[in-house]
mmCIF file of C-alpha atoms (C1' of nucleotides) in Angstrom:
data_model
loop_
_atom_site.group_PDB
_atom_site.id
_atom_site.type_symbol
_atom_site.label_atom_id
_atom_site.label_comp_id
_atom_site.label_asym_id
_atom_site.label_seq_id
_atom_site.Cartn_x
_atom_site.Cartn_y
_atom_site.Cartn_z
ATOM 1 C CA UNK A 1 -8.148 -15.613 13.973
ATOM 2 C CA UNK A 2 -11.032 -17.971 13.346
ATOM 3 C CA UNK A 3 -14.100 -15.893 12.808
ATOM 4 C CA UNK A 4 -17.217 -15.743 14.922
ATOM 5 C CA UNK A 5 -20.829 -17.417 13.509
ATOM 6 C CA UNK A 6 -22.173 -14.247 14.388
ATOM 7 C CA UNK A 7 -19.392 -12.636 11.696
ATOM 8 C CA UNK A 8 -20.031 -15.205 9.743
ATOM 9 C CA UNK A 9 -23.790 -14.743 9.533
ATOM 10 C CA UNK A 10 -23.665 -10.867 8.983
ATOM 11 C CA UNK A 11 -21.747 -11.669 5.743
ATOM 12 C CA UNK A 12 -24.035 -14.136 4.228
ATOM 13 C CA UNK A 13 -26.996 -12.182 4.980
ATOM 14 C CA UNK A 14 -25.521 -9.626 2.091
ATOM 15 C CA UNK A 15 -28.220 -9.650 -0.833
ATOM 16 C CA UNK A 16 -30.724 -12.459 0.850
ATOM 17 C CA UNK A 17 -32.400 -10.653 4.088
ATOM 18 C CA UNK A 18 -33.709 -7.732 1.418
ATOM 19 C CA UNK A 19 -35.836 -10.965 -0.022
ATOM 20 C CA UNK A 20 -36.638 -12.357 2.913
ATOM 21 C CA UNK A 21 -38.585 -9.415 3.878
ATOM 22 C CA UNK A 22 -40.680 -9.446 0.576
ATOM 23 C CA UNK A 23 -41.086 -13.047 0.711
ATOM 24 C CA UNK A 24 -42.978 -12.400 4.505
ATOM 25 C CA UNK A 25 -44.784 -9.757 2.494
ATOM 26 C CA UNK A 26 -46.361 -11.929 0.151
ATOM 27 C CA UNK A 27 -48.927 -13.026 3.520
ATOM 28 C CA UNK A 28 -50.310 -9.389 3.811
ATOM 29 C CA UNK A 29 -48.914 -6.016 4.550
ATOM 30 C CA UNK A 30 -47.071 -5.431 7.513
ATOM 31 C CA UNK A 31 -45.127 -2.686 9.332
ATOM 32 C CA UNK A 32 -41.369 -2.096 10.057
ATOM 33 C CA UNK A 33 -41.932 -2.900 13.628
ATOM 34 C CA UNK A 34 -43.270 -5.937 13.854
ATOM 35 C CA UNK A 35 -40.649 -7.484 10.741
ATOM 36 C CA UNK A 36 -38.429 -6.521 12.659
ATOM 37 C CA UNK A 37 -39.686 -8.427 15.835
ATOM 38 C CA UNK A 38 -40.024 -11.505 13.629
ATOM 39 C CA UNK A 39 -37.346 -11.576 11.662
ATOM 40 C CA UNK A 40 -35.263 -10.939 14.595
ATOM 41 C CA UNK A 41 -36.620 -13.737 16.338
ATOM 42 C CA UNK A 42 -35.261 -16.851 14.695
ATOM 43 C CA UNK A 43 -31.627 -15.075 15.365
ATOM 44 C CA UNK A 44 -30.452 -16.202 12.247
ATOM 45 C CA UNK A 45 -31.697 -13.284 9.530
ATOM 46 C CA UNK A 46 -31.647 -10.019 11.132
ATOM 47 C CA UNK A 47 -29.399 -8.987 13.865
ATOM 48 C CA UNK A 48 -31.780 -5.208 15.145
ATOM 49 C CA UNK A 49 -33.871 -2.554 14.032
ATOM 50 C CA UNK A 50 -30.951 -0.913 12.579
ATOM 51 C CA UNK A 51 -30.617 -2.720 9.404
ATOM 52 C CA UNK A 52 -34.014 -2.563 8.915
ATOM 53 C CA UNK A 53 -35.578 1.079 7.941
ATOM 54 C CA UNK A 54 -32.589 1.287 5.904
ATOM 55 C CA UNK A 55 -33.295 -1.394 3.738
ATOM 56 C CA UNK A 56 -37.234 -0.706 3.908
ATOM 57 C CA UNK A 57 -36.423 2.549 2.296
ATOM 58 C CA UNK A 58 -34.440 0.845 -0.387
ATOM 59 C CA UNK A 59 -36.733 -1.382 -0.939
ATOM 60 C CA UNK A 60 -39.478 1.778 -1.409
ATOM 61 C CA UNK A 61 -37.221 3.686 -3.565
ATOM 62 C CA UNK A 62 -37.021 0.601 -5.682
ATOM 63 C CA UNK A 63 -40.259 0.546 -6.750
ATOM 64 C CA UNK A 64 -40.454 -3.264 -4.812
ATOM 65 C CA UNK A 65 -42.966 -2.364 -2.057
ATOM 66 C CA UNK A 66 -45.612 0.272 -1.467
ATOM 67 C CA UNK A 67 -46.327 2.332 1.689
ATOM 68 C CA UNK A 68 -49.628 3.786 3.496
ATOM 69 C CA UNK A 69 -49.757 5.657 6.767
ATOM 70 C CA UNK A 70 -52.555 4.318 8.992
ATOM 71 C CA UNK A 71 -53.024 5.125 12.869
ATOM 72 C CA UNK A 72 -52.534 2.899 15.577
ATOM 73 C CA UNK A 73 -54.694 2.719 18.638
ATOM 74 C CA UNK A 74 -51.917 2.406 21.052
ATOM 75 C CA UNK A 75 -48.550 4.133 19.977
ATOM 76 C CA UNK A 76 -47.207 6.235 16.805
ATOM 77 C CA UNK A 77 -48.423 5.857 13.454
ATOM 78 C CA UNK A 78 -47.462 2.922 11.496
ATOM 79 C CA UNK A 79 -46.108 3.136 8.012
ATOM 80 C CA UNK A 80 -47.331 0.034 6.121
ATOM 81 C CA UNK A 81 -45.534 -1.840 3.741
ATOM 82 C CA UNK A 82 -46.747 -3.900 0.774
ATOM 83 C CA UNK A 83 -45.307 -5.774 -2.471
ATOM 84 C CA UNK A 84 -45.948 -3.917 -5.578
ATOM 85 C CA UNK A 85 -46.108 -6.131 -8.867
ATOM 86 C CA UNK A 86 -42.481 -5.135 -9.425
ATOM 87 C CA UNK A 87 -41.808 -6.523 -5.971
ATOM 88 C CA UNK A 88 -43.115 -9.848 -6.923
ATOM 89 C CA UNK A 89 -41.025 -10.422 -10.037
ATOM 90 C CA UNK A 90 -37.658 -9.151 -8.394
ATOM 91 C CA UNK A 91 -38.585 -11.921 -6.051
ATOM 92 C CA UNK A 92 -38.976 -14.450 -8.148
ATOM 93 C CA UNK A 93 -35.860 -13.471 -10.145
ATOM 94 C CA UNK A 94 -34.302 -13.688 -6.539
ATOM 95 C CA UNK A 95 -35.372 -17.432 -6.488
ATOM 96 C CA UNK A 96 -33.869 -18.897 -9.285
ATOM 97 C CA UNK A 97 -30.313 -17.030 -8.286
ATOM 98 C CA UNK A 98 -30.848 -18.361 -4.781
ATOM 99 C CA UNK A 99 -31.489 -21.763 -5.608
ATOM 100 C CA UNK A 100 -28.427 -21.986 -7.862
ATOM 101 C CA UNK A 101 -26.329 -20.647 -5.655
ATOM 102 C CA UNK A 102 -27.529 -22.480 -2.735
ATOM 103 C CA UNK A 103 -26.928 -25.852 -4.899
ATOM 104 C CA UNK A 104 -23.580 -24.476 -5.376
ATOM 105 C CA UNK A 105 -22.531 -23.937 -1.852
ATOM 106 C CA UNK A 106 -24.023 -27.552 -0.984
ATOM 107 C CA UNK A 107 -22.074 -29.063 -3.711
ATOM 108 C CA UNK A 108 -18.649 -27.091 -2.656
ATOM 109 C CA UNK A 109 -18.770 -27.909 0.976
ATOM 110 C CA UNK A 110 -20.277 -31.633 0.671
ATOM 111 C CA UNK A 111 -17.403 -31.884 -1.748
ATOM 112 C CA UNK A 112 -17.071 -34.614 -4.603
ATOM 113 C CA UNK A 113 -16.191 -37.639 -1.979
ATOM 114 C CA UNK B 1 -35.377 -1.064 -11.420
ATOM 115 C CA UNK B 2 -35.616 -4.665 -10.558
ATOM 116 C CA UNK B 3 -31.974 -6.491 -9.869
ATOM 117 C CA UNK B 4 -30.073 -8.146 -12.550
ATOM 118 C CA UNK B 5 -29.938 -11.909 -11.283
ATOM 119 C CA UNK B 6 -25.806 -11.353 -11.621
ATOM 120 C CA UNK B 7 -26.090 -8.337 -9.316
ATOM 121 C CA UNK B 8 -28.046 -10.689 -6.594
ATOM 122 C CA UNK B 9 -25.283 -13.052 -6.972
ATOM 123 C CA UNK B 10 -22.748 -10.681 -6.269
ATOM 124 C CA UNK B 11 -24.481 -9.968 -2.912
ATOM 125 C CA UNK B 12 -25.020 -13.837 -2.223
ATOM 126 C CA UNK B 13 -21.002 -14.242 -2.578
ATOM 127 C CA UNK B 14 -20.684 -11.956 0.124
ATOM 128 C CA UNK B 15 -18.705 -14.304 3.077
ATOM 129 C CA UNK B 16 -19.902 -17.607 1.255
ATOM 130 C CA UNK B 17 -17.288 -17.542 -1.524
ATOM 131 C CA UNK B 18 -14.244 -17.354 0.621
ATOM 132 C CA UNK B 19 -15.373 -20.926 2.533
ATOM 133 C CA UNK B 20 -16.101 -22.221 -0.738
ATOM 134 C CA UNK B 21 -12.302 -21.669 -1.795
ATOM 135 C CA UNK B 22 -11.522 -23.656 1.646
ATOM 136 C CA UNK B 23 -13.836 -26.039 0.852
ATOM 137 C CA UNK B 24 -11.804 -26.753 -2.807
ATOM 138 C CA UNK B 25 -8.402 -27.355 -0.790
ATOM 139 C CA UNK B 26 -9.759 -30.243 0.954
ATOM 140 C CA UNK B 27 -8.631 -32.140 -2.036
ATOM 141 C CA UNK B 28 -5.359 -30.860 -1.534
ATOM 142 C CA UNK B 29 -3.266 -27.723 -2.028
ATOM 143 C CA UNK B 30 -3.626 -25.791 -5.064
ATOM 144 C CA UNK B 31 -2.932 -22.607 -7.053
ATOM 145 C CA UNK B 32 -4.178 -19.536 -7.478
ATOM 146 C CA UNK B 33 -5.016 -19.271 -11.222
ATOM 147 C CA UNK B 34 -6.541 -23.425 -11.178
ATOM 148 C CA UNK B 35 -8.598 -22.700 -8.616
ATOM 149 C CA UNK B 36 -9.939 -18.853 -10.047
ATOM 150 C CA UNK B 37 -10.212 -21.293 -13.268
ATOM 151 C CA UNK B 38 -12.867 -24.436 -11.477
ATOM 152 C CA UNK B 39 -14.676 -21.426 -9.793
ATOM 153 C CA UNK B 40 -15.033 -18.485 -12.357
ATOM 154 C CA UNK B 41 -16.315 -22.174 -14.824
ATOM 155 C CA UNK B 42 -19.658 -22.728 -13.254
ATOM 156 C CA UNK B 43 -20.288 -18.654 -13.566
ATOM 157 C CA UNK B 44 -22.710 -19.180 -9.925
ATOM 158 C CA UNK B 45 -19.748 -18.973 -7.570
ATOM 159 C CA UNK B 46 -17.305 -16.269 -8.467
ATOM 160 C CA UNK B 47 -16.858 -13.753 -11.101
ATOM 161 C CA UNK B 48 -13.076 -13.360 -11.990
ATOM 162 C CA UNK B 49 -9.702 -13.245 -11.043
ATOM 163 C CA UNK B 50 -10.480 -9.422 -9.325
ATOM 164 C CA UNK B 51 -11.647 -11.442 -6.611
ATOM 165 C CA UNK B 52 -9.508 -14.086 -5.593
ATOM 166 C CA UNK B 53 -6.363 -13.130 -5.236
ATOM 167 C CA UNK B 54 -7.150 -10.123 -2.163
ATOM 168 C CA UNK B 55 -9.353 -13.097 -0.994
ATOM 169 C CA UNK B 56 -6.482 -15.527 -0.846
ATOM 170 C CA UNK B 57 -4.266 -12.856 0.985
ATOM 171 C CA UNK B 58 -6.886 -12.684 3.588
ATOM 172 C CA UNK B 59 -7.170 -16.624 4.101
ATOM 173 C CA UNK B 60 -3.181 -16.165 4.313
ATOM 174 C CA UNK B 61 -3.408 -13.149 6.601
ATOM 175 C CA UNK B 62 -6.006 -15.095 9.079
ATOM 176 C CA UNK B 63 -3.932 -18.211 8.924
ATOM 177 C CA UNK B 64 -6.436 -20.452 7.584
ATOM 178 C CA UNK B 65 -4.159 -21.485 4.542
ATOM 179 C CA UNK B 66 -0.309 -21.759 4.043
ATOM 180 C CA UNK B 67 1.808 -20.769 1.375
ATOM 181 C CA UNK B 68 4.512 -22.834 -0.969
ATOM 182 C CA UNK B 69 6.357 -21.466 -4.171
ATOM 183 C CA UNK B 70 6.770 -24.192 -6.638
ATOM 184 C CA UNK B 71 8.195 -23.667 -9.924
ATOM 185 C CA UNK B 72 6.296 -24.908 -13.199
ATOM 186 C CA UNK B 73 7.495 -26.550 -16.055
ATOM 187 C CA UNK B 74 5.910 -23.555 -18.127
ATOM 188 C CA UNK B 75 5.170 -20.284 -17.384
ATOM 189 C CA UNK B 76 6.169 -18.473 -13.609
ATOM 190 C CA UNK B 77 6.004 -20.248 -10.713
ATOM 191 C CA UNK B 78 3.287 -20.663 -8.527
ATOM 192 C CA UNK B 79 1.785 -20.148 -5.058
ATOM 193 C CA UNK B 80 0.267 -23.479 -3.826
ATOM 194 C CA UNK B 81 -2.306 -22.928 -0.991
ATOM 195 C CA UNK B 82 -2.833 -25.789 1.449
ATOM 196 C CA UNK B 83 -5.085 -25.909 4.429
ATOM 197 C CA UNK B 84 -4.515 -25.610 7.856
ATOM 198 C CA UNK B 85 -5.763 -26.364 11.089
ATOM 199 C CA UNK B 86 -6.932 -23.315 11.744
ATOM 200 C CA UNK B 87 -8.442 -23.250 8.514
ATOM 201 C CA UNK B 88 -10.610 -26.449 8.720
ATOM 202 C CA UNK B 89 -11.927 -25.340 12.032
ATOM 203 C CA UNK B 90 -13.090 -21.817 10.163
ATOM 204 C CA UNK B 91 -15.022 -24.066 7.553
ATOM 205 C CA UNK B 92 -16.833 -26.292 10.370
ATOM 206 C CA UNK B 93 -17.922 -23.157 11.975
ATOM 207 C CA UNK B 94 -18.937 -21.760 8.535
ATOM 208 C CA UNK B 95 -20.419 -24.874 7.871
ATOM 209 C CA UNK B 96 -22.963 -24.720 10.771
ATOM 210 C CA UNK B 97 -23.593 -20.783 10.315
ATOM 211 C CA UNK B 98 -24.700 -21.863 6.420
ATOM 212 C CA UNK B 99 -26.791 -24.922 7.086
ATOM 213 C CA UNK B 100 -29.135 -22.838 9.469
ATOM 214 C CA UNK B 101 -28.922 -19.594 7.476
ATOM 215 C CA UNK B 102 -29.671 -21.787 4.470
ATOM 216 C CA UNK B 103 -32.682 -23.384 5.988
ATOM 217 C CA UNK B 104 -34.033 -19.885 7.403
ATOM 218 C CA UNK B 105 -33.745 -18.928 3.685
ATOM 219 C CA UNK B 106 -35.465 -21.075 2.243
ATOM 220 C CA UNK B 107 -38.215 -21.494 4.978
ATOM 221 C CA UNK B 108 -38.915 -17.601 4.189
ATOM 222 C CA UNK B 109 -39.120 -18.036 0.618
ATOM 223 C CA UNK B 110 -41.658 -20.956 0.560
ATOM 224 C CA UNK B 111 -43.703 -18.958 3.150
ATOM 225 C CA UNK B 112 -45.672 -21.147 5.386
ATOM 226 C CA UNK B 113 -48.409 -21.858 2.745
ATOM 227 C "C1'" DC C 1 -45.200 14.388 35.216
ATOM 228 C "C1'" DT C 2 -42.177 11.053 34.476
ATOM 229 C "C1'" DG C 3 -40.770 6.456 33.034
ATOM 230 C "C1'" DG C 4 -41.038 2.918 29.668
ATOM 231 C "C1'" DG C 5 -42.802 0.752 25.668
ATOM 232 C "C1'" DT C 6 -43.919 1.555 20.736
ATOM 233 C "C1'" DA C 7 -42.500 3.125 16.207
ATOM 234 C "C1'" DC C 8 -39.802 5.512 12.994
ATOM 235 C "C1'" DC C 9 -35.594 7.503 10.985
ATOM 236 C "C1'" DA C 10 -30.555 9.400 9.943
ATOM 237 C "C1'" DT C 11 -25.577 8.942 10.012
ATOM 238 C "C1'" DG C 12 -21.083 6.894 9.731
ATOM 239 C "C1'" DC C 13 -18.109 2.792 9.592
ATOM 240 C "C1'" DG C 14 -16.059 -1.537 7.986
ATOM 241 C "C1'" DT C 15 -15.973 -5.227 4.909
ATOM 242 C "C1'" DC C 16 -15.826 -7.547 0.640
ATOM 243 C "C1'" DG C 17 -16.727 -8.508 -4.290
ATOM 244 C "C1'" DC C 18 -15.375 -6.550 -8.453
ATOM 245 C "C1'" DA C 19 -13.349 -3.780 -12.339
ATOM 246 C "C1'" DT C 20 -9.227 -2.351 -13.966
ATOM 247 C "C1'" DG C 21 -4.694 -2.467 -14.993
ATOM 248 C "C1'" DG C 22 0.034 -3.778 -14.329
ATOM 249 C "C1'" DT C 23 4.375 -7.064 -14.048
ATOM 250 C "C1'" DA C 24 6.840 -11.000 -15.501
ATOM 251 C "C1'" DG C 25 8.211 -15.578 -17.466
ATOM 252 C "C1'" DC C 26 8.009 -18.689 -21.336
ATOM 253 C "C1'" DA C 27 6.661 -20.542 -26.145
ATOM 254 C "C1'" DG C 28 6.066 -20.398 -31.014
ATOM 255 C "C1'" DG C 29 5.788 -18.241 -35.549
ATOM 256 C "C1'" DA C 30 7.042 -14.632 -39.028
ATOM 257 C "C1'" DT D 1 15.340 -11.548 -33.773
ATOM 258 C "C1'" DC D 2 10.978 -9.699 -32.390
ATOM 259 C "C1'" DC D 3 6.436 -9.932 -31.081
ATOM 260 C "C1'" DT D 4 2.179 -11.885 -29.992
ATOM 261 C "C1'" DG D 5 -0.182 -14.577 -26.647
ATOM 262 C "C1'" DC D 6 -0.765 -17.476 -22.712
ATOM 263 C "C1'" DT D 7 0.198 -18.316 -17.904
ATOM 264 C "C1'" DA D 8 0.371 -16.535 -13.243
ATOM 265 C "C1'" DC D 9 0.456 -13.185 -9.767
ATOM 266 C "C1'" DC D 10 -0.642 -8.782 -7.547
ATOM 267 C "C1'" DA D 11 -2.269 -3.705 -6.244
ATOM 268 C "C1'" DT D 12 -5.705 -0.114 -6.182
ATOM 269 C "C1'" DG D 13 -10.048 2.163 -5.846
ATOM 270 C "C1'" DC D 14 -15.113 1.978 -5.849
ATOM 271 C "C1'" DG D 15 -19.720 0.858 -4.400
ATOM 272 C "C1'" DA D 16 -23.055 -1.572 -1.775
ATOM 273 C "C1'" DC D 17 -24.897 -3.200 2.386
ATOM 274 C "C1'" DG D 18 -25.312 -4.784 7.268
ATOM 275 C "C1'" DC D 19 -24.792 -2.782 11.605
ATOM 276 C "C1'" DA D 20 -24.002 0.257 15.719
ATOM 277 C "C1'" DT D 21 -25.471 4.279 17.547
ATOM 278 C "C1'" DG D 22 -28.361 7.772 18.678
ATOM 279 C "C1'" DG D 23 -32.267 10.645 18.147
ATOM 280 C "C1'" DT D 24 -37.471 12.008 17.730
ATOM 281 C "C1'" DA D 25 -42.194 11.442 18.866
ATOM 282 C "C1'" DC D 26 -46.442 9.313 20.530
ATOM 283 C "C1'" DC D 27 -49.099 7.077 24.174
ATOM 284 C "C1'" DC D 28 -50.329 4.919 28.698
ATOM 285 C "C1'" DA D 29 -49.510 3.651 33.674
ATOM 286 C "C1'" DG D 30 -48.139 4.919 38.112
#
DNA sequence: CTGGGTACCATGCGTCGCATGGTAGCAGGA
DNA sequence: TCCTGCTACCATGCGACGCATGGTACCCAG
């Protein structure tokens, strides 16, 4: 009856981990790959590659990031992704909803004593 | 091409909203159209009646609130939701799953400088 | 030459917020 | 009386997105 964290944390990733992957964008290009090894890491964003490539190719069709082929000494071919200007600006406009809703949450669940 | 900042809260909502709605009965019980009135009010946390009232069926369905008809002095009567055990369990759990989703969220979007 | 690691992608499902519209009780004015 | 409007609840269908699953292809080690 009482839901999982894991259940939980699928939900609430809705809308935010498409950010979070421009926001680690900002430090440099990077390819699906290796996000997906970092993000995965923490445990807490992103659950596997699946959700990934999905989103990477919303995110390209977008106009929000920009992609360039480039070989790799050991493996496949990597497909690069970068922020494009429009990128940049949806994120910002991502981090004034964020912060308002995030205030909102903390005010809801600290409650008004 | 780049998100409306009410589309990106419409993501955000996603598994948030219905904790919030626990969150509220802490107070006490309440009814449906009150609480759709506090929440829709701030214009951050939800967007209109559409969405509570399946909500509330699932919070009823899972067990995490009870039910009471109460008549009212004017108008129909009313559905007072209350909180049960089961139900502030759910919103500690939540409450952990949010507090380190929330920090991972906002560690991304400062970026490690 | 075969196993395993790297790297990418497509497909289908389930969930949930939302838009829309509908039902019903009561009050007050023309 | 009738009718407009507010209160209060509910059902239905859609679209978006995270995820599970599985598949392809390249390269190196043994």
């Amino acid at each position: 009856m009482v839901p999982s964290e894991d259940s939980i944390l699928t939900n609430l990733r809705r809308g935010a981990l498409e950010y979070c992957v421009l926001a680690s964008l900002r430090e440099g290009e990077a390819y699906g790959f290796d996000i997906a090894r970092r993000l995965v890491a923490d445990g807490v964003l992103m659950g596997g590659e699946g959700t990934l490539y999905p989103l990477l190719a919303r995110l390209r069709k977008a106009g929000l990031v920009s992609t360039s082929w480039q070989e790799s000494d050991a493996g496949p071919p990597r497909r690069y992704y970068a922020i494009t200007d429009d990128g940049a600006r949806a994120l910002d406009t991502f981090r004034r909803a964020w912060t308002s809703f995030r205030d909102a949450v903390d005010l809801t669940l600290e409650g008004p004593r």
